[in-house]
Amino acid sequence: MLELRPIRNEADYLAVLDEIERLFDAEQNTPECDRLEVLTTLVEAYEQQHYPIFPPDPIEAILYYLESRELSWQHLESVIGNRGEVTLVLRRQQALTLDMIRRLHSCLGIPAEVLIQPYSLHNNSA
């Protein structure tokens, strides 16, 4: 059994993961279950600091939504606007407006915190 201490490096992290795996089936309300809970909290803190997960950019999120539901860009016309606007937005030639973000969130359920993320646009000038 590992000494309970902060995870300071990758070796500590891997050792704690091994211990979590060993304790994974611990019964509720036992010292092993309590230890599992503490170790899991330590791992979560270490992972947040060393392996952050960044939200996708808004266009990637919209494209993922369409692809995962086997939908075409045309499906967005009723949400974003006409075909031209949809094309400009998805090709990163026009930014999402606040109204578009609201409609994408309310109609499609894409999280607003993802849709408001800054993202790059393609410059049309040659």
mmCIF file of N, CA and C in Angstrom, residues 62-111:
data_model
loop_
_atom_site.group_PDB
_atom_site.id
_atom_site.type_symbol
_atom_site.label_atom_id
_atom_site.label_comp_id
_atom_site.label_asym_id
_atom_site.label_seq_id
_atom_site.Cartn_x
_atom_site.Cartn_y
_atom_site.Cartn_z
ATOM 1 N N ILE A 62 -19.777 22.334 -33.882
ATOM 2 C CA ILE A 62 -20.929 22.280 -34.795
ATOM 3 C C ILE A 62 -20.745 21.148 -35.796
ATOM 4 N N LEU A 63 -19.556 21.049 -36.385
ATOM 5 C CA LEU A 63 -19.293 19.994 -37.368
ATOM 6 C C LEU A 63 -19.394 18.611 -36.728
ATOM 7 N N TYR A 64 -18.928 18.476 -35.496
ATOM 8 C CA TYR A 64 -19.048 17.200 -34.791
ATOM 9 C C TYR A 64 -20.523 16.858 -34.575
ATOM 10 N N TYR A 65 -21.303 17.843 -34.178
ATOM 11 C CA TYR A 65 -22.739 17.625 -33.977
ATOM 12 C C TYR A 65 -23.365 17.079 -35.257
ATOM 13 N N LEU A 66 -23.069 17.726 -36.386
ATOM 14 C CA LEU A 66 -23.639 17.292 -37.662
ATOM 15 C C LEU A 66 -23.177 15.880 -38.021
ATOM 16 N N GLU A 67 -21.874 15.649 -37.920
ATOM 17 C CA GLU A 67 -21.315 14.348 -38.298
ATOM 18 C C GLU A 67 -21.853 13.225 -37.421
ATOM 19 N N SER A 68 -21.951 13.458 -36.133
ATOM 20 C CA SER A 68 -22.398 12.404 -35.218
ATOM 21 C C SER A 68 -23.867 12.051 -35.414
ATOM 22 N N ARG A 69 -24.598 12.925 -36.061
ATOM 23 C CA ARG A 69 -26.018 12.666 -36.323
ATOM 24 C C ARG A 69 -26.299 12.446 -37.804
ATOM 25 N N GLU A 70 -25.214 12.346 -38.575
ATOM 26 C CA GLU A 70 -25.300 12.139 -40.023
ATOM 27 C C GLU A 70 -26.197 13.180 -40.684
ATOM 28 N N LEU A 71 -25.981 14.439 -40.315
ATOM 29 C CA LEU A 71 -26.738 15.552 -40.879
ATOM 30 C C LEU A 71 -25.846 16.361 -41.810
ATOM 31 N N SER A 72 -26.467 17.071 -42.733
ATOM 32 C CA SER A 72 -25.708 17.918 -43.657
ATOM 33 C C SER A 72 -25.740 19.364 -43.172
ATOM 34 N N TRP A 73 -24.933 20.188 -43.819
ATOM 35 C CA TRP A 73 -24.910 21.616 -43.505
ATOM 36 C C TRP A 73 -26.304 22.223 -43.665
ATOM 37 N N GLN A 74 -27.086 21.678 -44.586
ATOM 38 C CA GLN A 74 -28.427 22.233 -44.841
ATOM 39 C C GLN A 74 -29.301 22.203 -43.593
ATOM 40 N N HIS A 75 -29.050 21.270 -42.716
ATOM 41 C CA HIS A 75 -29.828 21.180 -41.478
ATOM 42 C C HIS A 75 -29.695 22.454 -40.644
ATOM 43 N N LEU A 76 -28.584 23.150 -40.812
ATOM 44 C CA LEU A 76 -28.335 24.357 -40.017
ATOM 45 C C LEU A 76 -29.048 25.594 -40.555
ATOM 46 N N GLU A 77 -29.585 25.519 -41.760
ATOM 47 C CA GLU A 77 -30.228 26.702 -42.343
ATOM 48 C C GLU A 77 -31.355 27.225 -41.467
ATOM 49 N N SER A 78 -32.115 26.329 -40.875
ATOM 50 C CA SER A 78 -33.226 26.781 -40.029
ATOM 51 C C SER A 78 -32.737 27.319 -38.687
ATOM 52 N N VAL A 79 -31.488 27.044 -38.348
ATOM 53 C CA VAL A 79 -30.938 27.483 -37.066
ATOM 54 C C VAL A 79 -30.078 28.732 -37.231
ATOM 55 N N ILE A 80 -29.165 28.705 -38.197
ATOM 56 C CA ILE A 80 -28.224 29.813 -38.383
ATOM 57 C C ILE A 80 -28.772 30.877 -39.325
ATOM 58 N N GLY A 81 -29.355 30.459 -40.408
ATOM 59 C CA GLY A 81 -29.826 31.405 -41.418
ATOM 60 C C GLY A 81 -29.814 30.736 -42.776
ATOM 61 N N ASN A 82 -29.671 31.529 -43.814
ATOM 62 C CA ASN A 82 -29.707 30.959 -45.160
ATOM 63 C C ASN A 82 -28.438 30.167 -45.470
ATOM 64 N N ARG A 83 -28.465 29.492 -46.608
ATOM 65 C CA ARG A 83 -27.352 28.630 -47.006
ATOM 66 C C ARG A 83 -26.038 29.398 -47.076
ATOM 67 N N GLY A 84 -26.096 30.615 -47.570
ATOM 68 C CA GLY A 84 -24.884 31.429 -47.674
ATOM 69 C C GLY A 84 -24.256 31.697 -46.316
ATOM 70 N N GLU A 85 -25.079 32.043 -45.341
ATOM 71 C CA GLU A 85 -24.556 32.293 -43.986
ATOM 72 C C GLU A 85 -23.966 31.029 -43.374
ATOM 73 N N VAL A 86 -24.658 29.915 -43.552
ATOM 74 C CA VAL A 86 -24.158 28.644 -43.024
ATOM 75 C C VAL A 86 -22.792 28.337 -43.628
ATOM 76 N N THR A 87 -22.679 28.495 -44.940
ATOM 77 C CA THR A 87 -21.414 28.223 -45.628
ATOM 78 C C THR A 87 -20.307 29.130 -45.117
ATOM 79 N N LEU A 88 -20.588 30.420 -44.998
ATOM 80 C CA LEU A 88 -19.571 31.364 -44.525
ATOM 81 C C LEU A 88 -19.116 31.033 -43.106
ATOM 82 N N VAL A 89 -20.064 30.689 -42.249
ATOM 83 C CA VAL A 89 -19.719 30.365 -40.859
ATOM 84 C C VAL A 89 -18.886 29.089 -40.798
ATOM 85 N N LEU A 90 -19.334 28.031 -41.460
ATOM 86 C CA LEU A 90 -18.633 26.754 -41.361
ATOM 87 C C LEU A 90 -17.288 26.763 -42.082
ATOM 88 N N ARG A 91 -17.117 27.665 -43.035
ATOM 89 C CA ARG A 91 -15.809 27.817 -43.702
ATOM 90 C C ARG A 91 -14.940 28.850 -42.991
ATOM 91 N N ARG A 92 -15.422 29.321 -41.860
ATOM 92 C CA ARG A 92 -14.675 30.277 -41.023
ATOM 93 C C ARG A 92 -14.427 31.610 -41.726
ATOM 94 N N GLN A 93 -15.364 32.003 -42.546
ATOM 95 C CA GLN A 93 -15.260 33.288 -43.226
ATOM 96 C C GLN A 93 -16.146 34.335 -42.566
ATOM 97 N N GLN A 94 -17.012 33.905 -41.684
ATOM 98 C CA GLN A 94 -17.887 34.806 -40.928
ATOM 99 C C GLN A 94 -18.013 34.253 -39.512
ATOM 100 N N ALA A 95 -17.936 35.141 -38.543
ATOM 101 C CA ALA A 95 -18.055 34.720 -37.140
ATOM 102 C C ALA A 95 -19.511 34.445 -36.780
ATOM 103 N N LEU A 96 -19.686 33.573 -35.818
ATOM 104 C CA LEU A 96 -21.023 33.353 -35.268
ATOM 105 C C LEU A 96 -21.492 34.632 -34.588
ATOM 106 N N THR A 97 -22.742 34.978 -34.784
ATOM 107 C CA THR A 97 -23.314 36.125 -34.079
ATOM 108 C C THR A 97 -23.923 35.633 -32.766
ATOM 109 N N LEU A 98 -24.241 36.561 -31.898
ATOM 110 C CA LEU A 98 -24.867 36.191 -30.629
ATOM 111 C C LEU A 98 -26.192 35.473 -30.868
ATOM 112 N N ASP A 99 -26.979 35.945 -31.838
ATOM 113 C CA ASP A 99 -28.248 35.267 -32.151
ATOM 114 C C ASP A 99 -28.016 33.837 -32.636
ATOM 115 N N MET A 100 -27.007 33.649 -33.481
ATOM 116 C CA MET A 100 -26.688 32.297 -33.962
ATOM 117 C C MET A 100 -26.299 31.396 -32.796
ATOM 118 N N ILE A 101 -25.465 31.920 -31.909
ATOM 119 C CA ILE A 101 -25.022 31.144 -30.741
ATOM 120 C C ILE A 101 -26.222 30.746 -29.891
ATOM 121 N N ARG A 102 -27.111 31.673 -29.656
ATOM 122 C CA ARG A 102 -28.308 31.364 -28.857
ATOM 123 C C ARG A 102 -29.152 30.283 -29.519
ATOM 124 N N ARG A 103 -29.342 30.399 -30.841
ATOM 125 C CA ARG A 103 -30.170 29.408 -31.546
ATOM 126 C C ARG A 103 -29.491 28.038 -31.587
ATOM 127 N N LEU A 104 -28.173 28.017 -31.814
ATOM 128 C CA LEU A 104 -27.452 26.737 -31.822
ATOM 129 C C LEU A 104 -27.556 26.055 -30.458
ATOM 130 N N HIS A 105 -27.478 26.854 -29.417
ATOM 131 C CA HIS A 105 -27.586 26.302 -28.063
ATOM 132 C C HIS A 105 -29.005 25.803 -27.789
ATOM 133 N N SER A 106 -29.998 26.619 -28.067
ATOM 134 C CA SER A 106 -31.368 26.228 -27.718
ATOM 135 C C SER A 106 -31.935 25.159 -28.650
ATOM 136 N N CYS A 107 -31.601 25.203 -29.929
ATOM 137 C CA CYS A 107 -32.168 24.240 -30.879
ATOM 138 C C CYS A 107 -31.395 22.925 -30.940
ATOM 139 N N LEU A 108 -30.080 23.001 -30.831
ATOM 140 C CA LEU A 108 -29.263 21.801 -31.007
ATOM 141 C C LEU A 108 -28.658 21.288 -29.703
ATOM 142 N N GLY A 109 -28.682 22.118 -28.665
ATOM 143 C CA GLY A 109 -28.136 21.687 -27.384
ATOM 144 C C GLY A 109 -26.623 21.750 -27.288
ATOM 145 N N ILE A 110 -25.980 22.458 -28.216
ATOM 146 C CA ILE A 110 -24.531 22.624 -28.122
ATOM 147 C C ILE A 110 -24.272 23.588 -26.967
ATOM 148 N N PRO A 111 -23.405 23.230 -26.032
ATOM 149 C CA PRO A 111 -23.184 24.084 -24.858
ATOM 150 C C PRO A 111 -22.765 25.504 -25.240
#
